[in-house]
Amino acid sequence: MKKKSTGALAVLLLVGVVMVYPLLWLFLATFKDNAEIFGKLSFWPEKFSFDAYVKGWKGIGQFTYTDFYLNTFKLVVPSVLLTVASTGIVAYGFARFKFPGKKPLFALMLSTLMLPDAIVIIPRYVAFNKFGWVDTYMPFWMPALLACYPFLIFMLIQFLRGIPRELDESACIDGCNPFTIYVKILFPLLKPAIFSVVIFQTMWRWNDYFNNLIYISSVKKYTLSLALKMSIDSQGASTPWNQVMAMSLISMVPPILLYFFAQEYFVEGVTAGGIKG
Amino acid sequence: MSLYYSFTDFSILSDGKWVGLENYTRLFFEDKYFWKSLFLTFKYALMAVPMKLIMALFVAMLLNMKLKGINFFRTVYYLPSIMGGSVAISILWKFLFMKEGVINKTLSLVGISAVDWLGDPDIALVTISLLVVWQFGSSMVLFLAGLKNVPTELYEAASVDGASKVRQFFGITLPMITPIIFFNLIMQIVHALQEFTSAFIITNGGPNHGTYLIGVKIYEDAFKTLKMGYASAASWVLFVIILMITMFVFKSSDAWVFYNDGGMDG
């Protein structure tokens, strides 16, 4: 038995090394200069230089990565907050109330879960274009405000169903209205699920590239993903790879930090809903 | 709405007029890249999805052996999945697999000559599917949860009867986690058929249209050449294909997915 578990551990370690190697290598490569990256195979940099970070941060033209970072936050943070507020209310409605047309509406919501993005993209773009929202962050904030994330709603509904109904009734016996029941009683109990919503939505919005690409056109409003893409395009053959790598790494920091701090909720959420990568 | 557009020559510059089935006939009979991109998308999905799921299941089974440091390993394996389809990860991939990149240099150490990972149309498709395989963490976490739910008595009973480990795997483990395999399969297929970022950033659909996935094609038609009606038609074809494959997997699931609540205990 002992022997077997050592074997398994060895395999796990080996797979782990292969998995992490690219990321570790990326980390170390950001301290090298371009010649060293291409010239040698050495894993460890000859000397640690922060040159790539300093130069890379200057960005493109008049805009630095400070702008791109702030833009990304401007896009992501309101989207996440609005999503939490809106999906919570919608889930509460579906989980706790009876209203005419509830069944078909619920079915409709679930069916949008199956609809591939490819279908929605063009009409949505056309509509947002008509509203004059292209090249603003509205195409990201508005769907969040209107709870256009059926998966997250579904996850919250499932969670709400697990909270006994008597709780909200008895705890608020002295005349709470449905809204205060939600805010005072249910919302605190929903915390773990809300965390999952925050995490998923942050990761999705942060990593998203396609929507950024089609909706944001002026460099002033570029987010990190657009800036990174531009940095590999603009310089052609002489791309300063060490700078690009350094900026890529920096762009991954917030999601990774979030993951390490909220890991429990993360794994819980993934298992609860089972989600695409 | 999208369905309506697919019957018009709509672009963002002009309101579309009704063109009937013209978009579809052009797509099916004149656009040589349409069939090619569909074919490539299938090929991509056929490579990426099974590799990813087998990898995820394999590692999940190792992690389920109740060794020390499981949480550490789980964290590490999940790490690549966090960055998902981000640009940063695609850039990293592009860099690793460049001709004079790290992968080739490492291979040369063990005497394998340089592979043109991004320059050869056939290999480039493999390279971008490897990116998805690398991110097997999310499927793995699901498998792990499923494996934990397999009652240990089943294994004990099987051992008593003298069933080998291999036999136990095919006789107990695999049937018991079929619902999760099923779920993972659907999610990953739907996802893979719509892949965009990696093919767009790493190889930009090339070389020689070798990674011209349908997602990239729809983007180019709709937002580069602004043939939005035409692109809508392509996206509807994609939708119908996804729907058919999903329904096929659903239908076939009666034959191979095993639900614990209906069968054994009943």
XYZ file of C-alpha atoms in Angstrom:
543
model
C 0.000 0.000 0.000
C 2.762 2.367 1.009
C 4.594 1.777 -2.236
C 1.561 2.512 -4.306
C 0.853 5.874 -2.735
C 4.447 6.947 -3.311
C 3.985 6.077 -6.967
C 0.798 8.111 -7.191
C 2.477 11.002 -5.439
C 5.326 10.898 -7.931
C 2.910 11.033 -10.854
C 1.026 13.894 -9.220
C 4.246 15.801 -8.733
C 5.312 15.215 -12.300
C 1.970 16.410 -13.688
C 2.126 19.360 -11.311
C 5.554 20.359 -12.567
C 4.412 20.180 -16.193
C 1.351 22.238 -15.306
C 3.123 24.957 -13.420
C 6.287 25.086 -15.477
C 4.886 27.530 -18.050
C 3.694 29.882 -15.343
C 6.923 29.718 -13.362
C 8.905 30.155 -16.506
C 6.800 33.164 -17.403
C 7.455 34.647 -14.000
C 11.213 34.241 -14.295
C 11.329 35.326 -17.927
C 9.986 38.744 -16.981
C 13.270 39.462 -15.226
C 15.404 38.605 -18.225
C 16.235 40.748 -21.198
C 15.143 39.741 -24.672
C 18.517 38.380 -25.700
C 18.593 36.063 -22.723
C 15.046 34.826 -23.303
C 15.850 33.708 -26.814
C 19.549 33.025 -26.472
C 19.694 30.613 -23.580
C 17.622 27.885 -22.112
C 18.543 28.804 -18.561
C 15.567 28.659 -16.274
C 16.948 31.079 -13.730
C 17.685 34.634 -14.916
C 21.329 35.699 -14.893
C 20.445 38.786 -12.963
C 17.071 39.998 -11.794
C 16.145 43.127 -13.660
C 12.870 44.987 -13.349
C 13.497 46.702 -16.622
C 10.701 44.858 -18.424
C 8.172 45.988 -15.812
C 9.294 49.601 -15.854
C 9.392 49.845 -19.637
C 6.346 47.708 -20.214
C 4.229 49.729 -17.813
C 4.731 52.801 -19.987
C 2.342 51.182 -22.407
C 1.558 52.397 -25.859
C 1.626 55.995 -26.971
C 0.249 58.299 -24.328
C -1.523 55.614 -22.360
C 0.188 53.622 -19.649
C -0.853 50.421 -17.959
C -2.144 52.542 -15.106
C -4.891 53.626 -17.512
C -5.546 50.112 -18.752
C -5.673 48.770 -15.226
C -8.072 51.482 -14.084
C -10.221 50.935 -17.168
C -10.447 47.236 -16.410
C -11.533 47.988 -12.873
C -14.034 50.521 -14.168
C -15.512 47.820 -16.345
C -15.326 44.893 -13.925
C -16.236 46.337 -10.514
C -19.610 47.921 -11.400
C -20.487 44.858 -13.497
C -19.867 42.560 -10.546
C -21.736 44.715 -8.031
C -24.717 45.123 -10.343
C -24.742 41.403 -11.021
C -24.850 40.599 -7.324
C -27.712 43.023 -6.739
C -29.758 41.984 -9.743
C -29.289 38.207 -9.795
C -30.011 38.070 -6.065
C -33.358 39.827 -6.433
C -34.376 37.753 -9.436
C -33.445 34.526 -7.699
C -35.400 35.622 -4.610
C -38.435 36.235 -6.798
C -38.273 32.838 -8.409
C -37.504 30.954 -5.223
C -40.001 32.526 -2.818
C -42.948 33.989 -4.672
C -45.880 32.740 -6.654
C -46.835 34.933 -9.555
C -48.707 34.456 -12.792
C -46.504 33.120 -15.555
C -43.791 31.974 -13.200
C -43.362 28.582 -14.818
C -42.961 29.738 -18.426
C -40.709 32.579 -17.300
C -38.499 30.200 -15.400
C -38.347 27.876 -18.384
C -37.473 30.828 -20.585
C -34.648 31.812 -18.292
C -33.270 28.297 -18.252
C -33.468 28.031 -22.008
C -31.295 31.123 -22.413
C -28.721 29.122 -20.496
C -28.469 26.795 -23.474
C -28.323 29.493 -26.128
C -24.811 29.802 -27.497
C -23.196 33.233 -27.423
C -22.651 33.141 -31.162
C -26.362 33.642 -31.758
C -26.782 36.542 -29.385
C -23.707 38.526 -30.280
C -24.836 40.155 -33.508
C -28.360 41.296 -32.538
C -27.026 42.460 -29.206
C -24.329 44.459 -30.922
C -26.855 45.995 -33.281
C -29.128 46.990 -30.413
C -26.321 48.464 -28.315
C -25.095 50.307 -31.363
C -28.521 51.874 -31.790
C -28.514 52.970 -28.154
C -25.171 54.633 -28.803
C -23.414 52.397 -26.306
C -20.561 51.296 -28.506
C -17.220 52.421 -27.145
C -18.614 52.846 -23.648
C -18.800 50.379 -20.785
C -22.590 50.286 -20.955
C -22.649 46.984 -22.878
C -20.981 45.452 -19.821
C -22.882 47.253 -17.076
C -26.391 47.008 -18.472
C -26.571 43.220 -18.869
C -25.277 43.026 -15.308
C -27.971 45.407 -14.073
C -30.641 43.418 -15.884
C -29.416 40.082 -14.533
C -28.499 38.587 -17.900
C -26.545 35.787 -16.298
C -28.961 32.857 -16.063
C -26.325 30.522 -14.734
C -25.712 32.699 -11.693
C -29.445 33.135 -11.087
C -29.906 29.396 -11.254
C -27.096 28.849 -8.777
C -28.657 31.330 -6.329
C -32.111 29.781 -6.698
C -30.725 26.366 -5.873
C -29.067 27.814 -2.816
C -32.177 29.699 -1.689
C -34.216 26.530 -1.908
C -31.935 25.065 0.723
C -32.878 27.784 3.220
C -36.061 26.828 5.081
C -38.993 29.109 4.374
C -40.019 29.176 8.048
C -36.854 31.046 8.789
C -37.764 34.157 6.882
C -41.332 33.960 8.159
C -40.621 33.528 11.848
C -37.590 35.750 12.052
C -39.565 38.622 10.696
C -42.846 38.097 12.488
C -43.229 41.726 13.539
C -44.100 42.994 10.122
C -41.237 43.000 7.733
C -41.991 43.544 4.126
C -40.651 41.171 1.494
C -37.812 43.497 0.745
C -36.529 43.711 4.300
C -36.858 39.940 4.603
C -34.518 39.632 1.712
C -32.049 42.264 2.852
C -31.997 41.415 6.561
C -32.558 37.681 6.672
C -31.813 35.992 3.390
C -28.965 38.026 2.010
C -26.693 37.323 4.992
C -27.520 33.619 4.746
C -26.784 33.647 1.047
C -23.251 34.835 1.629
C -21.416 31.729 0.385
C -23.422 31.703 -2.833
C -22.968 35.443 -3.271
C -19.227 34.918 -2.944
C -19.365 32.417 -5.758
C -21.259 34.901 -7.915
C -18.666 37.566 -7.190
C -15.815 35.247 -8.015
C -17.247 33.863 -11.232
C -18.344 37.208 -12.513
C -15.021 38.827 -11.686
C -13.096 36.091 -13.491
C -15.367 36.164 -16.505
C -15.338 39.911 -16.898
C -11.631 40.158 -16.195
C -10.626 37.490 -18.689
C -13.188 38.362 -21.306
C -11.713 39.381 -24.584
C -14.365 39.009 -27.257
C -16.820 41.577 -25.882
C -14.008 44.025 -25.207
C -12.875 43.558 -28.765
C -16.203 44.313 -30.371
C -17.448 47.080 -28.083
C -14.395 49.123 -27.120
C -12.661 50.930 -29.935
C -10.754 53.911 -28.570
C -7.379 53.253 -26.974
C -8.293 55.615 -24.159
C -10.867 53.092 -22.954
C -8.808 49.970 -23.587
C -8.837 47.300 -20.953
C -5.930 45.046 -20.111
C -6.875 42.330 -22.583
C -7.101 44.797 -25.458
C -3.863 46.505 -24.454
C -2.046 43.189 -24.314
C -3.308 42.164 -27.709
C -2.223 45.506 -29.111
C 1.224 45.175 -27.595
C 1.925 41.977 -29.530
C 0.525 43.394 -32.747
C 2.037 46.816 -32.905
C 5.715 46.106 -32.657
C 5.897 43.400 -35.277
C 9.073 41.377 -35.473
C 10.905 43.321 -32.817
C 8.280 42.708 -30.135
C 9.906 43.273 -26.741
C 8.713 39.939 -25.432
C 10.023 40.436 -21.953
C 7.821 43.515 -21.568
C 4.796 41.780 -23.022
C 5.353 38.871 -20.643
C 5.756 41.184 -17.669
C 2.495 42.964 -18.455
C 0.658 39.683 -19.079
C 1.795 38.462 -15.703
C 0.683 41.662 -14.014
C -2.705 41.379 -15.656
C -3.176 37.960 -14.067
C -2.442 39.124 -10.536
C -5.929 40.203 -9.421
C -7.720 36.990 -10.479
C -5.000 34.859 -8.915
C -5.150 36.794 -5.664
C -8.915 36.481 -5.602
C -8.570 32.749 -6.182
C -6.155 32.268 -3.306
C -8.234 34.287 -0.877
C -11.572 32.779 -1.754
C -10.554 29.270 -2.718
C -13.125 27.428 -0.639
C -16.014 29.276 -2.188
C -14.498 28.817 -5.554
C -14.343 25.060 -5.438
C -17.781 24.973 -3.837
C -19.248 27.061 -6.613
C -17.670 24.989 -9.333
C -19.029 21.805 -7.872
C -22.436 23.298 -7.208
C -23.031 24.431 -10.713
C -20.373 22.822 -12.782
C -19.040 25.502 -14.986
C -17.082 25.974 -18.097
C -13.475 26.724 -17.677
C -33.877 38.707 -34.370
C -30.681 36.990 -35.336
C -32.706 34.554 -37.378
C -34.292 37.453 -39.229
C -30.908 39.023 -39.936
C -29.720 35.773 -41.409
C -32.204 36.254 -44.231
C -31.062 39.797 -44.994
C -27.932 41.480 -46.309
C -27.832 43.523 -43.138
C -24.699 45.339 -42.041
C -24.283 47.950 -39.410
C -24.001 50.597 -42.107
C -27.283 49.879 -43.827
C -30.605 48.401 -42.867
C -30.833 45.019 -44.414
C -33.220 44.031 -47.130
C -34.721 40.616 -47.361
C -32.588 38.284 -49.444
C -34.315 35.022 -48.622
C -32.051 32.044 -48.516
C -29.202 33.696 -50.349
C -26.935 33.893 -47.302
C -27.386 30.204 -46.725
C -26.820 29.150 -50.303
C -23.694 31.268 -50.461
C -22.516 29.754 -47.209
C -23.122 26.188 -48.300
C -22.114 26.322 -51.942
C -19.774 29.228 -52.549
C -17.829 30.016 -49.396
C -14.997 27.527 -49.418
C -13.874 28.626 -45.959
C -17.203 27.812 -44.372
C -16.842 24.036 -44.708
C -13.188 24.246 -43.892
C -13.823 26.174 -40.688
C -16.586 23.773 -39.665
C -14.306 20.830 -40.293
C -11.498 22.447 -38.310
C -13.845 23.250 -35.453
C -14.903 19.604 -35.234
C -11.335 18.453 -35.409
C -10.424 20.878 -32.677
C -13.268 19.717 -30.449
C -12.464 16.065 -31.118
C -8.883 16.587 -30.030
C -9.392 18.953 -27.135
C -12.462 17.554 -25.374
C -11.479 13.877 -24.948
C -7.897 14.747 -24.032
C -9.060 17.239 -21.460
C -11.613 14.912 -19.889
C -9.273 11.923 -19.744
C -6.591 14.071 -18.185
C -9.083 15.523 -15.706
C -10.399 12.087 -14.724
C -6.931 10.594 -14.408
C -5.683 13.334 -12.110
C -8.933 13.356 -10.141
C -8.512 9.626 -9.471
C -4.982 10.154 -8.237
C -6.163 12.974 -6.011
C -8.921 10.760 -4.648
C -6.397 8.297 -3.196
C -6.394 10.188 0.111
C -2.762 11.164 -0.009
C -1.197 14.000 1.898
C -1.145 17.442 0.344
C -4.221 16.945 -1.811
C -5.337 20.517 -1.293
C -1.991 21.796 -2.423
C -2.133 19.778 -5.617
C -5.713 20.742 -6.269
C -4.772 24.398 -5.995
C -1.859 23.984 -8.359
C -3.851 22.070 -10.950
C -6.627 24.575 -10.873
C -4.320 27.543 -11.362
C -4.254 27.501 -15.197
C -8.048 27.360 -15.332
C -8.435 30.637 -13.460
C -7.063 32.642 -16.329
C -9.484 30.849 -18.631
C -9.608 32.256 -22.116
C -7.713 35.402 -21.236
C -5.424 37.180 -23.622
C -2.507 36.876 -21.223
C -2.643 33.077 -21.340
C -2.901 33.028 -25.110
C 0.133 35.269 -25.345
C 2.030 32.979 -23.015
C 1.093 30.031 -25.209
C 2.167 31.799 -28.353
C 5.487 32.569 -26.787
C 6.114 29.086 -25.392
C 5.441 27.439 -28.720
C 7.323 29.839 -30.950
C 9.921 28.331 -33.215
C 12.756 29.399 -30.995
C 10.540 29.178 -27.902
C 10.977 27.271 -24.688
C 9.163 24.108 -25.738
C 11.405 23.546 -28.718
C 14.514 24.313 -26.731
C 13.508 21.869 -24.050
C 12.786 19.213 -26.667
C 16.184 19.761 -28.243
C 17.760 18.834 -24.916
C 16.364 15.332 -25.240
C 17.331 15.203 -28.884
C 13.992 15.956 -30.535
C 14.343 18.369 -33.404
C 12.357 21.578 -33.434
C 8.658 21.301 -34.222
C 6.967 24.134 -36.057
C 4.168 24.413 -33.490
C 2.552 27.511 -34.910
C 3.736 27.570 -38.506
C 2.405 24.228 -39.692
C -1.375 24.388 -40.242
C -2.024 20.888 -38.898
C 0.201 21.188 -35.875
C -1.055 24.684 -35.020
C -4.506 23.242 -34.371
C -2.967 20.730 -31.968
C -1.110 23.532 -30.242
C -4.243 25.507 -29.513
C -6.087 22.417 -28.319
C -3.249 21.743 -25.891
C -4.054 25.080 -24.282
C -7.533 23.829 -23.386
C -6.173 20.516 -22.162
C -3.788 22.398 -19.904
C -6.819 23.987 -18.274
C -8.369 20.731 -17.168
C -8.776 22.015 -13.589
C -12.489 22.813 -13.671
C -13.472 19.408 -15.045
C -11.127 17.775 -12.566
C -12.796 19.438 -9.597
C -16.144 18.096 -10.807
C -14.788 14.587 -11.244
C -13.259 14.723 -7.802
C -16.614 15.622 -6.280
C -18.186 12.735 -8.182
C -15.548 10.226 -7.104
C -16.046 11.196 -3.471
C -19.703 10.232 -3.808
C -19.007 6.670 -4.913
C -19.842 4.525 -1.851
C -16.733 2.766 -0.569
C -18.751 -0.366 0.241
C -18.895 -1.052 -3.465
C -15.129 -1.279 -3.667
C -14.936 -3.369 -0.507
C -17.479 -5.790 -1.848
C -15.639 -5.985 -5.143
C -12.317 -6.644 -3.412
C -13.867 -9.439 -1.423
C -15.080 -10.973 -4.641
C -11.551 -10.691 -5.957
C -12.056 -8.095 -8.637
C -8.849 -6.503 -9.871
C -8.261 -2.751 -9.707
C -8.770 -2.440 -13.449
C -11.974 -4.382 -13.221
C -13.129 -2.164 -10.348
C -12.439 0.914 -12.405
C -14.527 -0.255 -15.343
C -17.139 -2.014 -13.224
C -17.685 0.528 -10.460
C -15.926 3.848 -10.836
C -16.747 4.555 -14.427
C -20.455 3.659 -14.275
C -20.920 5.558 -11.022
C -19.533 8.807 -12.378
C -21.240 8.684 -15.765
C -23.589 11.570 -14.822
C -20.574 13.792 -14.294
C -18.838 12.583 -17.433
C -22.056 13.389 -19.241
C -22.244 16.876 -17.800
C -18.587 17.618 -18.488
C -18.906 16.295 -21.999
C -21.812 18.568 -22.886
C -20.237 21.651 -21.346
C -16.895 21.085 -23.005
C -18.321 20.317 -26.442
C -20.502 23.405 -26.425
C -17.556 25.443 -25.281
C -15.058 23.997 -27.741
C -17.318 24.525 -30.742
C -17.418 28.228 -29.931
C -13.720 28.708 -29.219
C -12.444 32.093 -30.286
C -9.752 33.791 -28.225
C -6.982 31.223 -28.515
C -7.322 30.779 -32.267
C -7.590 34.524 -32.744
C -4.655 35.588 -30.598
C -2.196 32.734 -30.937
C -2.452 32.104 -34.656
C -5.059 34.595 -35.914
C -6.840 31.806 -37.761
C -3.722 30.892 -39.687
C -1.311 29.702 -40.864
C -2.986 29.148 -44.190
C -6.369 29.081 -42.387
C -5.171 26.091 -40.363
C -6.873 27.328 -37.185
C -9.707 29.201 -38.862
C -12.340 28.034 -36.386
C -15.959 28.899 -37.029
C -15.885 31.363 -34.121
C -13.086 33.288 -35.810
C -14.896 33.193 -39.139
C -18.111 34.564 -37.678
C -16.186 37.357 -35.986
C -14.391 38.319 -39.188
C -17.540 38.257 -41.284
C -19.575 40.263 -38.797
C -17.100 42.788 -37.444
C -14.327 43.078 -39.987
C -16.162 42.945 -43.293
C -19.434 43.951 -41.595
C -21.511 41.300 -43.351
C -23.692 40.864 -40.316
C -26.578 39.171 -42.042
C -24.206 36.656 -43.538
C -22.486 36.079 -40.202
C -25.887 35.582 -38.550
C -26.590 32.810 -41.025
C -23.297 31.126 -40.111
C -24.036 31.486 -36.412
C -27.436 29.842 -36.910
C -25.832 26.919 -38.649
C -23.432 26.640 -35.730
C -26.325 26.815 -33.299
C -28.223 24.041 -35.055
C -25.098 21.891 -35.061
C -24.494 22.469 -31.366
C -28.133 21.698 -30.679
C -27.997 18.481 -32.688
C -24.826 17.278 -31.027
C -26.185 18.101 -27.585
C -29.415 16.278 -28.334
C -27.494 13.329 -29.662
C -25.429 13.154 -26.483
C -28.607 13.511 -24.420
C -30.359 10.743 -26.333
C -27.383 8.434 -26.147
C -27.110 9.115 -22.429
C -30.010 6.725 -21.767
C -27.699 3.977 -22.859
C -24.627 4.874 -20.878
C -25.412 7.293 -18.085
C -26.255 5.603 -14.852
C -28.396 7.406 -12.298
C -28.072 6.064 -8.833
C -31.476 7.192 -7.626
C -33.423 5.238 -10.218
C -31.580 1.969 -10.456
C -29.743 0.253 -7.667
C -31.518 1.495 -4.598
C -34.956 1.063 -6.049
